[in-house]
Short mmCIF file of C-alpha atoms in Angstrom, two decimals:
data_model
loop_
_atom_site.label_atom_id
_atom_site.label_comp_id
_atom_site.label_asym_id
_atom_site.label_seq_id
_atom_site.Cartn_x
_atom_site.Cartn_y
_atom_site.Cartn_z
CA MET P 1 170.50 123.13 48.35
CA LEU P 2 171.69 124.71 51.53
CA SER P 3 174.60 123.70 53.67
CA ASN P 4 177.75 124.86 55.32
CA LYS P 5 179.67 123.44 52.34
CA MET P 6 177.35 125.48 50.02
CA ILE P 7 178.18 128.64 51.97
CA ASP P 8 182.08 127.81 51.75
CA ASP P 9 181.67 127.14 47.94
CA ALA P 10 179.75 130.44 47.45
CA LEU P 11 182.24 132.54 49.54
CA LEU P 12 184.98 130.94 47.53
CA PHE P 13 183.38 131.74 44.36
CA TYR P 14 182.84 135.54 45.28
CA ASP P 15 186.36 135.65 46.89
CA ILE P 16 184.97 136.52 50.37
CA LYS P 17 187.72 135.36 52.94
CA ASP P 18 186.29 136.86 56.10
CA ASP P 19 186.01 134.21 58.87
CA LYS P 20 183.49 136.41 60.86
CA TYR P 21 181.30 136.79 57.75
CA ARG P 22 181.50 133.05 57.30
CA ALA P 23 180.50 132.45 60.84
CA LYS P 24 177.53 134.69 60.57
CA CYS P 25 176.39 132.80 57.59
CA TYR P 26 176.67 129.57 59.37
CA GLU P 27 174.57 131.22 62.22
CA ALA P 28 171.91 132.10 59.68
CA TYR P 29 171.90 128.50 58.31
CA GLU P 30 171.49 127.04 61.76
CA PHE P 31 168.67 129.55 62.53
CA LEU P 32 166.84 128.24 59.33
CA ASN P 33 167.21 124.56 60.46
CA GLN P 34 165.55 125.43 63.81
CA SER P 35 162.66 127.11 62.14
CA LYS P 36 160.18 125.38 59.76
CA GLU P 37 158.31 128.63 59.14
CA HIS P 38 161.48 130.76 58.16
CA LYS P 39 162.95 127.78 56.10
CA LYS P 40 159.58 127.53 53.99
CA LYS P 41 159.68 131.37 53.53
CA PHE P 42 163.41 131.14 52.40
CA LEU P 43 162.67 128.62 49.92
CA MET P 44 159.77 130.64 48.56
CA LEU P 45 161.95 133.51 48.11
CA TYR P 46 164.63 131.33 46.57
CA GLU P 47 162.22 130.41 43.89
CA ILE P 48 161.24 133.86 43.27
CA LEU P 49 164.79 135.07 42.93
CA TYR P 50 166.12 132.20 40.76
CA GLU P 51 163.56 129.88 39.34
CA LYS P 52 160.30 131.66 38.34
CA LYS P 53 161.68 133.52 35.41
CA ASP P 54 158.52 135.43 34.59
CA TYR P 55 157.95 136.48 38.27
CA SER P 56 157.97 140.24 38.73
CA LEU P 57 160.17 141.47 41.71
CA ALA P 58 158.25 144.74 41.90
CA LYS P 59 156.60 143.74 45.15
CA LEU P 60 159.88 142.78 46.70
CA TRP P 61 161.46 145.99 45.69
CA LYS P 62 158.87 147.77 47.90
CA VAL P 63 159.97 145.80 50.99
CA LYS P 64 162.21 148.05 53.05
CA GLU P 65 162.58 146.04 56.42
CA LYS P 66 163.71 142.57 56.76
CA LYS P 67 160.89 141.91 59.34
CA GLU P 68 158.33 142.43 56.52
CA LEU P 69 159.66 139.31 54.90
CA PHE P 70 160.78 137.32 58.01
CA LYS P 71 158.66 138.63 60.79
CA GLU P 72 160.02 140.16 64.07
CA VAL P 73 162.42 137.37 64.95
CA TYR P 74 164.95 136.62 62.24
CA HIS P 75 168.60 136.34 61.56
CA PRO P 76 169.93 139.53 59.87
CA TYR P 77 172.28 137.45 57.40
CA LEU P 78 169.22 135.65 55.77
CA PRO P 79 169.39 137.90 52.71
CA ASN P 80 173.10 137.25 52.61
CA LEU P 81 172.28 133.63 52.55
CA LEU P 82 169.62 133.92 50.00
CA LEU P 83 172.11 135.67 47.69
CA LEU P 84 174.97 133.18 48.38
CA SER P 85 172.47 130.19 47.62
CA GLY P 86 172.39 131.47 44.06
CA TRP P 87 176.14 131.15 43.31
CA ASN P 88 175.82 128.04 41.49
CA ILE P 89 173.02 129.30 39.09
CA HIS P 90 175.37 132.23 38.54
CA PHE P 91 178.15 129.86 37.52
CA LYS P 92 175.82 127.95 35.25
CA ASN P 93 174.42 131.11 33.51
CA MET P 94 177.96 132.37 33.02
CA LYS P 95 178.62 129.09 31.15
CA LYS P 96 175.33 129.22 29.39
CA TYR P 97 175.77 132.76 28.08
CA ASN P 98 179.54 132.07 27.44
CA LEU P 99 180.64 135.24 29.31
CA ASP P 100 184.05 136.34 28.51
CA ASP P 101 186.79 136.73 31.30
CA LYS P 102 186.07 140.46 31.72
CA GLN P 103 182.32 140.07 32.17
CA VAL P 104 182.84 137.09 34.63
CA PHE P 105 185.17 139.27 36.62
CA ILE P 106 182.71 142.12 36.69
CA HIS P 107 179.84 139.86 37.68
CA LYS P 108 181.57 138.28 40.51
CA LYS P 109 182.81 141.74 41.72
CA ARG P 110 179.31 143.21 41.66
CA VAL P 111 177.70 140.45 43.56
CA LYS P 112 180.62 140.52 46.17
CA GLU P 113 180.00 144.26 46.64
CA SER P 114 176.31 143.54 47.16
CA LEU P 115 177.29 140.74 49.81
CA THR P 116 179.86 143.18 51.67
CA TYR P 117 179.04 146.93 51.05
CA ASP P 118 176.26 147.16 53.65
CA ILE P 119 178.31 145.29 56.27
CA TYR P 120 181.81 146.74 55.72
CA LYS P 121 180.85 150.41 54.57
CA ARG P 122 177.53 151.16 56.28
CA LYS P 123 178.18 148.87 59.23
CA TYR P 124 174.78 147.19 58.98
CA TYR P 125 173.98 143.75 60.48
CA GLY P 126 173.51 141.89 57.28
CA ILE P 127 172.65 143.41 53.83
CA ARG P 128 169.43 145.23 52.76
CA ILE P 129 166.83 143.48 50.72
CA SER P 130 167.66 145.85 47.94
CA GLN P 131 171.21 144.69 47.66
CA MET P 132 169.96 141.04 47.61
CA LEU P 133 167.55 141.86 44.71
CA TRP P 134 170.11 143.94 42.79
CA ALA P 135 172.77 141.19 42.80
CA SER P 136 170.23 138.58 41.81
CA TYR P 137 169.90 140.48 38.44
CA PHE P 138 173.57 139.65 37.73
CA ILE P 139 173.17 136.14 38.95
CA ASN P 140 170.19 135.60 36.58
CA LEU P 141 172.34 137.38 33.65
CA ARG P 142 170.03 140.34 33.22
CA ILE P 143 172.82 142.92 33.47
CA LEU P 144 175.97 143.50 31.44
CA GLU P 145 178.62 146.13 32.42
CA VAL P 146 180.42 147.75 29.72
CA GLY P 147 183.03 150.47 30.69
CA SER P 148 181.36 153.11 32.87
CA LEU P 149 177.69 151.99 32.59
CA GLN P 150 175.61 148.95 33.23
CA TYR P 151 172.78 147.65 31.01
CA GLU P 152 169.77 145.74 32.19
CA LEU P 153 167.59 143.65 29.82
CA VAL P 154 163.93 144.57 30.73
CA ASP P 155 160.62 143.41 29.26
CA VAL P 156 158.62 146.57 29.66
CA ASN P 157 159.20 150.05 28.05
CA SER P 158 159.96 152.49 30.85
CA VAL P 159 158.10 155.38 29.08
CA THR P 160 155.16 153.72 27.57
CA ASN P 161 154.86 150.85 30.21
CA LYS P 162 154.10 148.52 27.37
CA LYS P 163 155.65 145.11 27.05
CA GLU P 164 158.81 145.55 24.98
CA ARG P 165 162.36 144.31 25.19
CA CYS P 166 164.53 147.37 26.16
CA ILE P 167 167.67 148.24 27.76
CA LYS P 168 167.62 150.04 31.14
CA ILE P 169 170.91 152.06 31.81
CA HIS P 170 172.27 151.96 35.48
CA ILE P 171 175.30 154.04 36.85
CA PRO P 172 177.49 152.05 39.12
CA ARG P 173 178.31 153.59 42.41
CA ASP P 174 181.27 156.11 42.47
CA THR P 175 181.17 156.58 38.68
CA LYS P 176 182.29 160.16 37.55
CA LEU P 177 180.21 160.09 34.45
CA GLU P 178 182.88 161.53 32.31
CA ILE P 179 180.98 162.21 29.10
CA LYS P 180 183.59 160.64 26.71
CA LYS P 181 183.74 157.41 28.66
CA VAL P 182 179.92 157.29 28.92
CA LYS P 183 179.54 157.67 25.05
CA GLU P 184 182.37 154.95 24.66
CA SER P 185 180.40 152.65 26.89
CA LEU P 186 177.12 153.25 25.11
CA ILE P 187 178.73 152.59 21.65
CA LYS P 188 180.45 149.35 22.80
CA SER P 189 177.29 148.33 24.59
CA LYS P 190 175.63 147.62 21.26
CA VAL P 191 178.06 144.86 20.42
CA GLU P 192 177.83 143.23 23.97
CA ILE P 193 174.00 143.43 23.97
CA LYS P 194 173.91 141.79 20.62
CA LYS P 195 176.33 139.13 21.68
CA TYR P 196 174.77 138.11 25.00
CA PHE P 197 171.13 139.37 24.87
CA LYS P 198 170.69 138.65 21.12
CA ILE P 199 169.06 141.98 20.53
CA GLU P 200 169.95 144.57 17.85
CA ASN P 201 169.48 148.38 18.01
CA PRO P 202 167.39 148.34 21.28
CA LYS P 203 165.86 151.30 22.80
CA TYR P 204 167.70 152.62 25.89
CA TYR P 205 166.23 154.16 28.99
CA CYS P 206 167.49 155.41 32.30
CA GLU P 207 165.39 155.93 35.40
CA SER P 208 167.45 157.97 37.88
CA TRP P 209 167.54 160.64 40.56
CA LEU P 210 170.48 161.87 38.43
CA LEU P 211 167.92 162.85 35.67
CA SER P 212 165.51 164.62 38.10
CA LYS P 213 164.79 168.08 36.87
CA LYS P 214 165.05 169.44 40.47
CA VAL P 215 168.52 167.98 40.74
CA LEU P 216 169.70 169.15 37.46
CA HIS P 217 168.52 172.70 38.21
CA LEU P 218 171.09 172.78 41.12
CA LEU P 219 174.20 171.84 38.97
CA SER P 220 176.64 174.11 37.30
CA ASP P 221 176.86 174.20 33.42
CA GLY P 222 180.09 172.01 33.38
CA SER P 223 178.78 169.29 35.54
CA ASN P 224 179.26 165.69 34.33
CA ILE P 225 175.63 164.85 35.53
CA LEU P 226 174.28 167.71 33.48
CA LYS P 227 176.19 166.59 30.36
CA PHE P 228 174.91 163.02 30.97
CA SER P 229 171.27 164.31 31.10
CA ASN P 230 171.71 165.98 27.78
CA LEU P 231 171.93 162.58 26.29
CA PHE P 232 168.31 161.87 26.95
CA ASP P 233 164.77 163.18 26.35
CA ILE P 234 163.46 163.28 29.84
CA LYS P 235 160.03 163.09 31.45
CA THR P 236 159.31 163.38 35.21
CA GLY P 237 158.31 160.31 37.27
CA ASN P 238 157.30 159.66 40.91
CA ASP P 239 158.87 160.96 44.10
CA CYS P 240 162.48 159.61 44.52
CA THR P 241 163.28 161.03 47.99
CA ASN P 242 164.21 157.64 49.17
CA ASP P 243 166.68 157.24 46.29
CA ILE P 244 168.25 160.56 47.10
CA LEU P 245 168.62 159.65 50.76
CA ASN P 246 170.17 156.35 49.71
CA PHE P 247 172.47 157.30 46.95
CA VAL P 248 173.35 160.95 48.00
CA PHE P 249 173.60 160.51 51.81
CA GLU P 250 173.80 156.76 52.22
CA LYS P 251 170.84 156.53 54.52
CA THR P 252 167.68 154.43 54.50
CA LYS P 253 165.52 157.05 56.08
CA CYS P 254 165.74 160.36 57.86
CA ASP P 255 163.39 162.02 60.20
CA ASP P 256 165.08 165.28 60.21
CA TYR P 257 166.68 166.58 57.17
CA ASN P 258 168.69 169.20 59.16
CA THR P 259 170.83 166.21 60.36
CA LEU P 260 171.96 165.29 56.84
CA GLN P 261 175.66 165.69 56.17
CA GLU P 262 177.14 168.16 53.90
CA ASP P 263 180.43 166.83 52.63
CA THR P 264 179.88 167.79 49.12
CA SER P 265 178.35 170.82 47.42
CA LEU P 266 175.59 168.54 45.90
CA GLN P 267 174.61 167.22 49.33
CA THR P 268 174.44 170.91 50.71
CA LYS P 269 172.27 172.02 47.77
CA ILE P 270 169.93 169.00 47.91
CA LYS P 271 169.68 169.21 51.68
CA GLU P 272 168.43 172.74 51.31
CA GLU P 273 165.76 171.62 49.07
CA LEU P 274 164.61 168.87 51.38
CA ILE P 275 164.43 171.17 54.26
CA LYS P 276 162.35 173.61 52.26
CA GLY P 277 159.93 170.74 51.60
CA VAL P 278 160.70 170.39 47.79
CA ILE P 279 159.56 167.06 46.43
CA ILE P 280 162.35 165.62 44.25
CA LYS P 281 160.95 163.50 41.40
CA ILE P 282 162.82 160.86 39.44
CA GLY P 283 163.82 161.48 35.82
CA ILE P 284 162.93 158.87 33.12
CA GLY P 285 165.14 159.46 30.16
CA LYS P 286 164.96 157.96 26.59
CA LEU P 287 168.29 158.01 24.82
CA LYS P 288 168.43 160.34 21.98
CA GLU P 289 168.46 158.56 18.68
CA ASP P 290 171.58 160.43 17.32
CA ILE P 291 173.74 159.32 20.30
CA LEU P 292 174.42 155.85 18.92
#
C-alpha cells in the first residue's frame, strides 16, 4: 500500500510538484518503517478513513493534536501521508460514480488544498487532523461541489438526530455568499445529488458559525451572511468558539483574545464579544421548503 512510488503517484494525481514537500513525505514513510507501533496505528487509521464505510469519524473530529493519535514522538507529515495514501481509492470512486470532468477537477483541487493550505498559508509543520478528515470525505465521494456551495451526503438528520439520508451544506473557504449565486447553486444541486447520490428531494441542513444568532446580530442588514441565513429556519447548537477562531481568525487556539487580529470589521466585532466573555453558539439551519 505504502511506498515512495505511491507517494509520487499521489502527488502527481493531486498536482503537487514541490520537491521539499515530497522529501518530507519520504521522511514520514521512513519514520513508519522504523516504528512498528506507529505503522500499526497508521494502518488502523487508514481502515477508519477508507475501508470501514459505516465507521463514525466523530471521535477523530474531536482530536485536536497529532500527539493524541501518534503519541509524543511522531513525524508531522503522517496525516499528509494518510491522506495521500487514499489517492487510488479517490481515483476508483471517481470512476465508480462516473464523475464528470468538472467534478473531477473540483475534487482534486479540494484535496490538494487540504494537503497544502496548512503548510503554505498557515506555515504549520504538516497538516491538521481536521484537514485530513475533511479531504477524506471527498475521497470517499461523500461531497459534491456545485457553484458556490458544497453538499455532503449524511446519514443522520442534523435537527432530529435521527437516522435519515440528508444533505449537509458547507461553505467553501473564501466564498462571498452572493445570494443569487447561492440560490443558483441550491437549485442546480438537486440535479447533481440525484445524479450521483441517487436521492430525490432531500432535506438540506447547514451547521455553521455563520448561522450563529450572536454573529448574525453583529451584521448589517445588507450583509451577504445575513441574507444567506434568511434561507434557513435556525436553532441554536453548542459552543462554536473553536470554529470562530479557526475560520475567522485562522487560529487553532487563543489564550488571550486581546491579541486577536482586527483586519476586518467582522473580526473586530467578534473579538469584542469574545473579550466580554460571550459564548458564541453554532446555528443549525434547515433550508426553508419554499427555496427550492
